[in-house]
Amino acid sequence: MIQLVSSIKRLRMINIYNTFSLSMTTMINNLLLVFLLIITINSLTTVNCLRFDELLGIKKFTFSDMNEMLEDANCSIHLIERMNNEKIYPIVNELTSKQFFKIFKVDLSSSCPFWVMKKVCTGKGGCSVCECDEREIPIAWKQSRINNPTSSSSSSGVQEDKVNKFLGLSAQGRKVQKWKDVEVDSWTKPEGVDTKLTYVNLINNPETRTGYSGEEASRVWKAIYSENCFKSGALNDMCFEERVFYRLISGLHASTTMKIARYFHKKFGHEENTTYDSFTPNYEMFEKTLVANPDRVKNIYFLYTFMLRAIEKATPFLKSYNFNTGNELEDLETSKVVNELLDALKFCSTSFDESKMFNSEERISLRNQMKATFRNITAIMDCVACEKCKMWAKLEVIGLATALKILLDGNEVFSTLQRNEIIALINAFKQHSQSIYDYQELYITYMRKDISPLIAYIFVTAIGIAILFFIISICYSKQQQEKQKKEDVKKKKD
């Protein structure tokens, strides 16, 4: 009898232990289930994982038709976007961090020849430029400057332009006398031998919002569009050359707008930081100026393909160029990255066909008109009242002028290219490459905004289901315990 009671007690203890173990196992499993559901949903809604986005109709590319060809170019928009974001932008971003490409020589002291400027920078973006310390300037460049103190960034032999000082818009907005062109063979306004030129470290002066806005800023763009662009009615009514020129200028404008929208607000605690990572976007500006105007965005892509074609055409010249800063190891690494970039640019057979331009006698006169117009635009850059904005405006205009020279002036131009032009060409291309990269990033986040309530609903529903399973398992465990107790009582009675 004693042995029987002892056996029953042992069995009872074993059953209690088993029941407890089952309850704990079930509880742990359900907690793990809730945790895994939260982790899974969170990973599906992150920027880097787009499967959930695709399920909800948000694509990796920003235009609806994957096969849509970019007008006046020979690549699809999707191919440009994919190759740029996955391959080209990382390479050119690395290249522009090299010593040769991050130091740019620019004239920031010239006054506006067309109207009286007012400095109107506001906000915390900062209009001023941090100039290079003398130690930052490559030794080889300083030696060249000492040996040739009268050299400037302009091509040798180019005469100084004689301009009408009253070109542009008057204070009342009336159109006034246009540019008087003298030198028709130059794409840019020469800086002049007596102009004060400054070396600037581009890494320390990123292209971001500075607070430069309002009437003074819009006046520059009005002068460019109203006074300088070809006016032949609607875009479709323009001839090929006029359309190309307009789309290049529009792309330059849109790329600048993209930088301001993406790098708008300084992060808290990053007031002294000057890198791109220290800024956050302005989605309202992004939506109003770019998402609502897809043609402007396409013009960024067009400007990008135009400059890509120029760099591609310059491949033999760039492969043999001596990227000399005085640091042999750094210079070899720079040449290596340049070659990587040139190899990566071959995804389109010919991204832009420059042979279509000025291919008839009646269009040849447009070449000189285009040069005079663009040279006028380079002069207008001196009317930018914000110092940092002026620096980037000049760099990107010089970069575009270099691309125009390479594509439209024949192969003999390679013997006249200046170091500053090569630096401007690659850095301007990088800026437009970054605009395409940033546009996709902001576009995907912008599209998520519209379906964020749905994501939240799915997220809450999934957690609710997991909690429901958890409660059911606890109830089931308690039910099993009660059942086990009844069986134990019954066995005890027996």
C-alpha positions as MATLAB code, in Angstrom:
seq = 'MIQLVSSIKRLRMINIYNTFSLSMTTMINNLLLVFLLIITINSLTTVNCLRFDELLGIKKFTFSDMNEMLEDANCSIHLIERMNNEKIYPIVNELTSKQFFKIFKVDLSSSCPFWVMKKVCTGKGGCSVCECDEREIPIAWKQSRINNPTSSSSSSGVQEDKVNKFLGLSAQGRKVQKWKDVEVDSWTKPEGVDTKLTYVNLINNPETRTGYSGEEASRVWKAIYSENCFKSGALNDMCFEERVFYRLISGLHASTTMKIARYFHKKFGHEENTTYDSFTPNYEMFEKTLVANPDRVKNIYFLYTFMLRAIEKATPFLKSYNFNTGNELEDLETSKVVNELLDALKFCSTSFDESKMFNSEERISLRNQMKATFRNITAIMDCVACEKCKMWAKLEVIGLATALKILLDGNEVFSTLQRNEIIALINAFKQHSQSIYDYQELYITYMRKDISPLIAYIFVTAIGIAILFFIISICYSKQQQEKQKKEDVKKKKD';
ca = [
       0.000    0.000    0.000;
       2.808    2.374    0.952;
       4.603    1.539   -2.311;
       1.400    2.223   -4.282;
       0.952    5.657   -2.665;
       4.610    6.430   -3.303;
       4.266    5.424   -6.955;
       1.169    7.606   -7.353;
       3.018   10.576   -5.865;
       5.923   10.039   -8.246;
       3.585    9.800  -11.215;
       1.819   12.926  -10.074;
       5.098   14.840   -9.800;
       6.154   13.619  -13.228;
       2.815   14.735  -14.730;
       3.096   18.155  -13.067;
       6.654   18.527  -14.392;
       5.596   17.458  -17.889;
       2.642   19.837  -17.850;
       4.849   22.684  -16.636;
       7.462   21.891  -19.288;
       4.785   21.813  -21.986;
       3.410   25.181  -20.847;
       6.823   26.786  -20.751;
       7.764   25.353  -24.156;
       4.507   26.596  -25.679;
       4.989   30.038  -24.122;
       8.568   30.308  -25.359;
       7.565   29.163  -28.847;
       4.838   31.805  -29.065;
       7.140   34.520  -27.784;
       9.604   33.516  -30.464;
       6.796   33.601  -33.013;
       5.878   37.172  -32.043;
       9.539   38.192  -32.136;
      10.111   36.617  -35.548;
       6.981   38.260  -36.971;
       8.136   41.678  -35.773;
      11.645   41.153  -37.188;
      10.258   39.865  -40.510;
       7.843   42.755  -41.014;
      10.494   45.274  -40.011;
      12.990   43.818  -42.496;
      10.378   43.828  -45.257;
       9.739   47.535  -44.769;
      13.355   48.718  -44.674;
      14.866   50.716  -47.556;
      17.246   47.975  -48.634;
      14.697   45.158  -48.878;
      12.193   45.916  -51.651;
      10.214   42.668  -51.846;
       7.407   44.072  -49.705;
       7.507   47.278  -51.751;
       7.133   45.298  -54.961;
       4.201   43.395  -53.475;
       2.510   46.748  -52.840;
       3.393   48.105  -56.285;
       6.479   50.159  -55.403;
       9.148   49.428  -58.003;
      12.927   49.672  -57.758;
      12.870   52.077  -60.704;
      11.175   55.468  -60.776;
       9.364   55.420  -64.121;
       6.502   53.074  -64.893;
       7.760   51.691  -68.233;
      10.978   49.718  -67.754;
      11.680   49.832  -71.494;
      11.001   53.550  -71.999;
      13.808   55.082  -74.032;
      15.207   58.418  -72.959;
      14.276   60.946  -75.628;
      17.209   62.131  -77.791;
      19.469   59.448  -76.258;
      20.151   55.793  -76.988;
      19.490   54.180  -73.594;
      16.422   53.140  -71.649;
      15.744   55.117  -68.499;
      15.679   51.946  -66.420;
      19.074   50.806  -67.705;
      20.622   54.216  -66.975;
      19.179   54.203  -63.467;
      20.157   50.626  -62.662;
      23.721   50.862  -63.987;
      24.315   54.233  -62.373;
      23.009   53.291  -58.934;
      24.567   49.843  -58.778;
      27.899   50.409  -60.483;
      28.848   53.853  -61.775;
      27.965   56.083  -58.830;
      30.022   54.069  -56.300;
      33.059   54.236  -58.616;
      32.837   57.947  -59.482;
      32.139   58.764  -55.840;
      35.383   57.022  -54.893;
      37.251   58.715  -57.747;
      36.252   62.243  -56.684;
      37.620   61.579  -53.199;
      41.138   61.254  -54.650;
      43.553   64.141  -54.199;
      43.672   65.002  -57.899;
      39.890   65.365  -58.253;
      38.938   66.886  -54.919;
      40.973   70.108  -55.367;
      39.368   72.617  -57.735;
      40.648   76.045  -58.785;
      37.921   78.665  -59.029;
      37.395   82.413  -59.202;
      35.037   83.477  -56.404;
      35.949   87.164  -56.333;
      34.675   88.425  -59.702;
      31.702   90.729  -59.472;
      28.524   90.361  -61.511;
      28.873   92.221  -64.831;
      25.106   92.530  -65.345;
      23.482   93.804  -62.126;
      24.272   94.825  -58.574;
      24.192   91.800  -56.263;
      22.931   91.536  -52.707;
      24.102   88.750  -50.374;
      20.932   86.980  -49.306;
      22.028   83.690  -47.734;
      19.943   82.564  -44.777;
      19.594   79.429  -42.657;
      22.234   77.109  -41.280;
      23.433   75.615  -44.560;
      26.303   78.074  -44.870;
      27.124   80.119  -47.956;
      30.822   80.525  -47.322;
      33.492   78.338  -48.880;
      36.244   76.717  -46.866;
      39.326   77.411  -48.993;
      42.247   75.005  -49.159;
      45.071   75.214  -46.705;
      48.346   75.698  -48.565;
      49.396   72.209  -47.444;
      46.389   70.646  -49.217;
      47.482   71.852  -52.641;
      49.537   69.150  -54.384;
      53.232   69.984  -54.500;
      53.391   69.367  -58.253;
      50.648   71.959  -58.798;
      52.366   74.581  -56.661;
      55.597   74.085  -58.592;
      53.699   74.533  -61.852;
      52.129   77.727  -60.497;
      55.559   79.092  -59.502;
      57.057   78.250  -62.907;
      54.121   79.823  -64.763;
      52.595   82.516  -62.541;
      50.503   84.124  -65.272;
      48.642   80.961  -66.236;
      44.900   80.780  -65.721;
      42.271   78.097  -66.002;
      41.274   79.268  -69.455;
      42.625   77.714  -72.590;
      45.734   79.313  -73.977;
      45.247   81.767  -76.790;
      41.624   82.555  -75.946;
      40.941   86.266  -76.068;
      39.166   88.040  -73.270;
      35.477   88.528  -74.055;
      34.081   92.002  -74.464;
      30.656   91.972  -72.868;
      27.830   94.421  -72.535;
      27.637   95.222  -68.815;
      23.886   95.766  -69.021;
      22.993   92.293  -70.234;
      20.197   90.511  -68.380;
      17.069   91.710  -66.652;
      16.679   95.224  -65.322;
      15.438   95.925  -61.810;
      11.956   96.274  -63.310;
      12.263   92.916  -65.084;
      12.516   94.429  -68.595;
      14.664   92.746  -71.188;
      17.730   94.732  -72.149;
      20.522   94.536  -74.684;
      21.996   91.105  -75.294;
      25.532   89.771  -75.138;
      28.011   91.156  -77.656;
      30.012   88.140  -78.784;
      33.623   88.511  -79.926;
      35.383   85.157  -79.495;
      33.224   82.470  -81.122;
      35.550   79.526  -80.544;
      35.284   79.354  -76.753;
      32.563   77.681  -74.685;
      33.465   79.532  -71.467;
      34.316   83.037  -70.368;
      38.079   83.187  -69.688;
      38.927   83.968  -66.079;
      41.724   86.322  -67.136;
      45.365   86.434  -66.034;
      44.800   88.993  -63.258;
      41.848   87.260  -61.652;
      42.343   85.917  -58.157;
      41.918   82.144  -58.280;
      41.309   80.050  -55.184;
      41.941   76.356  -54.529;
      38.929   74.684  -52.914;
      38.600   71.215  -51.377;
      35.298   69.935  -52.798;
      34.927   67.251  -50.112;
      34.868   69.939  -47.421;
      32.297   72.014  -49.341;
      29.467   69.653  -50.376;
      26.645   70.869  -52.613;
      23.751   71.259  -50.171;
      21.090   73.776  -49.235;
      22.703   77.020  -48.155;
      19.638   79.188  -47.670;
      20.310   81.067  -50.918;
      16.845   81.628  -52.373;
      14.309   84.268  -53.245;
      14.518   86.986  -55.889;
      18.320   87.013  -56.212;
      18.506   83.250  -56.833;
      15.569   83.156  -59.251;
      17.002   86.131  -61.125;
      20.005   84.055  -62.183;
      17.837   81.292  -63.612;
      15.541   83.824  -65.266;
      18.565   85.355  -66.986;
      19.678   81.918  -68.170;
      16.268   80.813  -69.463;
      14.843   84.139  -70.656;
      17.942   85.654  -72.180;
      20.047   82.725  -73.283;
      18.028   79.681  -74.256;
      16.806   79.174  -77.785;
      13.168   80.138  -78.089;
      11.335   78.247  -80.814;
       8.052   77.555  -79.050;
       7.287   74.137  -77.575;
      10.051   71.612  -77.001;
       8.744   69.351  -79.777;
       8.896   72.273  -82.221;
      12.604   72.840  -81.629;
      15.234   71.392  -83.918;
      17.510   68.701  -82.459;
      20.316   71.107  -81.498;
      17.965   73.546  -79.768;
      16.254   70.708  -77.919;
      19.581   69.259  -76.753;
      20.741   72.634  -75.464;
      17.479   73.283  -73.614;
      17.480   69.837  -72.007;
      21.088   70.257  -70.846;
      20.280   73.547  -69.103;
      17.040   72.171  -67.665;
      18.902   69.080  -66.446;
      21.515   71.273  -64.767;
      18.750   73.226  -63.024;
      16.899   70.064  -61.931;
      20.095   68.421  -60.674;
      20.784   71.479  -58.514;
      17.218   71.359  -57.192;
      17.654   67.674  -56.395;
      20.714   68.453  -54.246;
      18.847   71.128  -52.306;
      15.824   68.868  -51.693;
      17.940   65.895  -50.631;
      20.428   67.792  -48.454;
      18.082   70.356  -46.932;
      18.044   70.079  -43.130;
      21.084   69.746  -40.895;
      20.769   66.810  -38.490;
      20.654   67.655  -34.806;
      24.161   67.675  -33.402;
      25.750   67.913  -36.894;
      25.983   71.718  -37.065;
      29.759   71.617  -37.532;
      29.746   68.594  -39.867;
      30.144   69.384  -43.567;
      29.526   65.938  -45.109;
      26.473   64.858  -47.095;
      25.596   62.417  -44.278;
      24.846   65.319  -41.946;
      21.737   66.386  -43.926;
      18.168   65.104  -44.201;
      15.690   65.623  -47.101;
      12.813   68.022  -47.644;
      10.130   65.699  -49.025;
       7.630   68.492  -49.632;
      10.097   70.301  -51.899;
      11.014   67.002  -53.565;
       7.361   66.285  -54.361;
       6.508   69.756  -55.651;
       9.586   70.427  -57.760;
      10.591   66.980  -59.066;
       7.969   64.233  -58.595;
       5.287   66.537  -60.012;
       7.547   67.361  -63.009;
       8.884   64.084  -64.473;
      10.204   65.887  -67.578;
      12.643   67.785  -65.378;
      13.870   64.522  -63.897;
      14.310   63.029  -67.363;
      16.438   66.033  -68.255;
      18.797   65.104  -65.398;
      19.111   61.678  -67.019;
      19.727   63.327  -70.393;
      22.446   65.602  -68.988;
      23.973   62.526  -67.363;
      24.052   60.528  -70.626;
      25.479   63.518  -72.518;
      28.372   63.839  -70.077;
      28.784   60.068  -69.959;
      29.243   60.088  -73.736;
      31.865   62.860  -73.485;
      33.864   60.919  -70.889;
      33.519   57.769  -72.975;
      34.800   59.611  -76.068;
      37.736   60.900  -74.030;
      38.718   57.344  -72.964;
      42.085   57.196  -74.853;
      43.012   60.646  -73.526;
      42.040   59.828  -69.918;
      43.754   56.422  -69.963;
      47.044   58.066  -70.935;
      46.664   61.161  -68.753;
      49.151   61.744  -65.935;
      47.104   62.383  -62.780;
      50.063   63.950  -61.061;
      49.795   65.246  -57.485;
      53.311   64.342  -56.341;
      52.054   61.288  -54.434;
      53.021   58.361  -56.648;
      50.948   55.701  -54.866;
      47.863   57.927  -54.780;
      48.300   58.815  -58.459;
      48.511   55.138  -59.456;
      45.347   54.416  -57.483;
      43.621   57.350  -59.187;
      44.531   55.976  -62.642;
      43.207   52.571  -61.603;
      39.840   53.973  -60.527;
      39.635   56.085  -63.708;
      40.042   52.895  -65.753;
      37.331   51.191  -63.679;
      34.991   54.073  -64.411;
      35.753   54.056  -68.136;
      35.056   50.313  -68.298;
      31.765   50.769  -66.422;
      30.516   53.413  -68.880;
      30.192   50.920  -71.740;
      26.673   49.710  -70.856;
      25.188   51.696  -73.771;
      26.733   51.364  -77.224;
      26.490   55.133  -77.756;
      24.591   56.915  -75.011;
      24.343   60.071  -77.140;
      25.006   60.458  -80.857;
      26.748   63.792  -81.339;
      27.059   63.208  -85.097;
      23.396   64.230  -85.444;
      24.259   67.783  -84.392;
      25.125   70.478  -86.960;
      25.071   67.930  -89.793;
      23.548   70.271  -92.392;
      24.591   73.657  -93.768;
      21.562   75.502  -92.398;
      22.387   74.283  -88.882;
      26.096   75.169  -88.849;
      25.318   78.752  -87.786;
      23.703   77.315  -84.652;
      27.110   76.137  -83.423;
      28.441   79.670  -82.982;
      25.128   80.773  -81.500;
      25.228   77.922  -79.014;
      28.818   78.714  -78.030;
      28.017   82.390  -77.508;
      24.946   81.485  -75.493;
      26.802   79.065  -73.259;
      29.704   81.465  -72.802;
      27.144   83.999  -71.675;
      25.842   81.505  -69.108;
      29.337   81.085  -67.671;
      29.494   84.857  -67.197;
      26.137   84.835  -65.400;
      27.635   82.456  -62.822;
      29.501   85.465  -61.427;
      26.080   86.845  -60.467;
      25.402   84.066  -57.964;
      25.461   85.861  -54.613;
      26.137   82.757  -52.496;
      29.845   81.846  -52.477;
      29.368   78.065  -52.185;
      26.560   78.112  -54.764;
      28.820   80.077  -57.110;
      31.613   77.541  -56.662;
      29.400   74.562  -57.570;
      27.649   76.478  -60.351;
      30.992   77.332  -61.942;
      32.301   73.789  -61.570;
      29.223   72.223  -63.165;
      29.074   74.777  -65.969;
      32.790   74.302  -66.719;
      32.238   70.531  -66.606;
      29.377   70.779  -69.089;
      31.384   73.166  -71.288;
      34.197   70.598  -71.349;
      31.728   67.899  -72.406;
      30.389   70.162  -75.173;
      33.938   70.875  -76.327;
      34.840   67.156  -76.433;
      31.709   66.126  -78.330;
      31.308   69.047  -80.726;
      34.750   70.538  -81.406;
      36.631   67.572  -82.833;
      39.491   65.438  -81.534;
      42.016   68.280  -81.625;
      40.496   69.668  -78.401;
      42.256   67.001  -76.312;
      45.555   68.797  -76.799;
      44.057   71.951  -75.248;
      42.242   70.497  -72.240;
      43.340   71.980  -68.926;
      43.681   70.125  -65.639;
      40.837   72.174  -64.145;
      38.545   71.197  -67.013;
      39.193   67.489  -66.413;
      38.517   67.938  -62.693;
      35.307   69.838  -63.482;
      34.166   67.238  -66.040;
      34.494   64.288  -63.634;
      33.093   66.120  -60.611;
      30.120   67.506  -62.550;
      29.371   64.001  -63.836;
      29.581   62.724  -60.260;
      27.107   65.380  -59.077;
      24.543   64.377  -61.719;
      25.177   60.694  -61.005;
      24.501   61.417  -57.337;
      21.274   63.246  -58.271;
      19.981   60.119  -60.032;
      21.017   57.961  -57.062;
      19.361   60.344  -54.587;
      16.214   60.637  -56.681;
      15.560   56.907  -56.558;
      16.208   56.815  -52.807;
      13.783   59.661  -52.091;
      11.223   58.427  -54.621;
      10.909   55.025  -52.966;
      10.505   56.638  -49.537;
       7.996   59.096  -51.005;
       5.944   56.234  -52.500;
       5.955   54.430  -49.166;
       4.312   57.477  -47.618;
       1.067   56.766  -49.499;
       0.864   53.157  -48.352;
       2.257   53.668  -44.851;
      -1.255   53.274  -43.283;
      -1.542   49.896  -45.042;
       1.895   48.862  -43.777;
       0.907   49.930  -40.264;
      -2.369   47.972  -40.543;
      -0.547   44.833  -41.684;
       2.041   45.264  -38.948;
      -0.567   45.686  -36.174;
      -2.682   42.836  -37.548;
       0.296   40.476  -37.586;
       1.187   41.365  -33.995;
      -2.471   40.933  -33.006;
      -2.582   37.470  -34.556;
       0.638   36.519  -32.791;
      -0.741   37.734  -29.436;
      -3.988   35.848  -30.082;
      -2.027   32.639  -30.675;
      -0.119   33.344  -27.484;
      -3.336   33.731  -25.419;
      -4.878   30.629  -26.972;
      -1.760   28.612  -26.121;
      -1.891   29.785  -22.490;
      -5.584   28.881  -22.249;
      -4.863   25.533  -23.829;
      -2.042   24.912  -21.357;
      -4.305   25.763  -18.412;
      -6.992   23.491  -19.795;
      -4.480   20.678  -20.051;
      -3.376   21.300  -16.465;
      -6.986   21.162  -15.202;
      -7.562   17.979  -17.137;
      -4.416   16.470  -15.686;
      -5.486   17.426  -12.138;
      -8.863   15.723  -12.619;
      -7.149   12.592  -13.878;
      -4.832   12.645  -10.854;
      -7.802   12.997   -8.462;
      -9.579   10.178  -10.206;
      -6.544    7.923   -9.970;
      -6.136    8.805   -6.282;
      -9.732    7.817   -5.586;
      -9.283    4.556   -7.465;
];
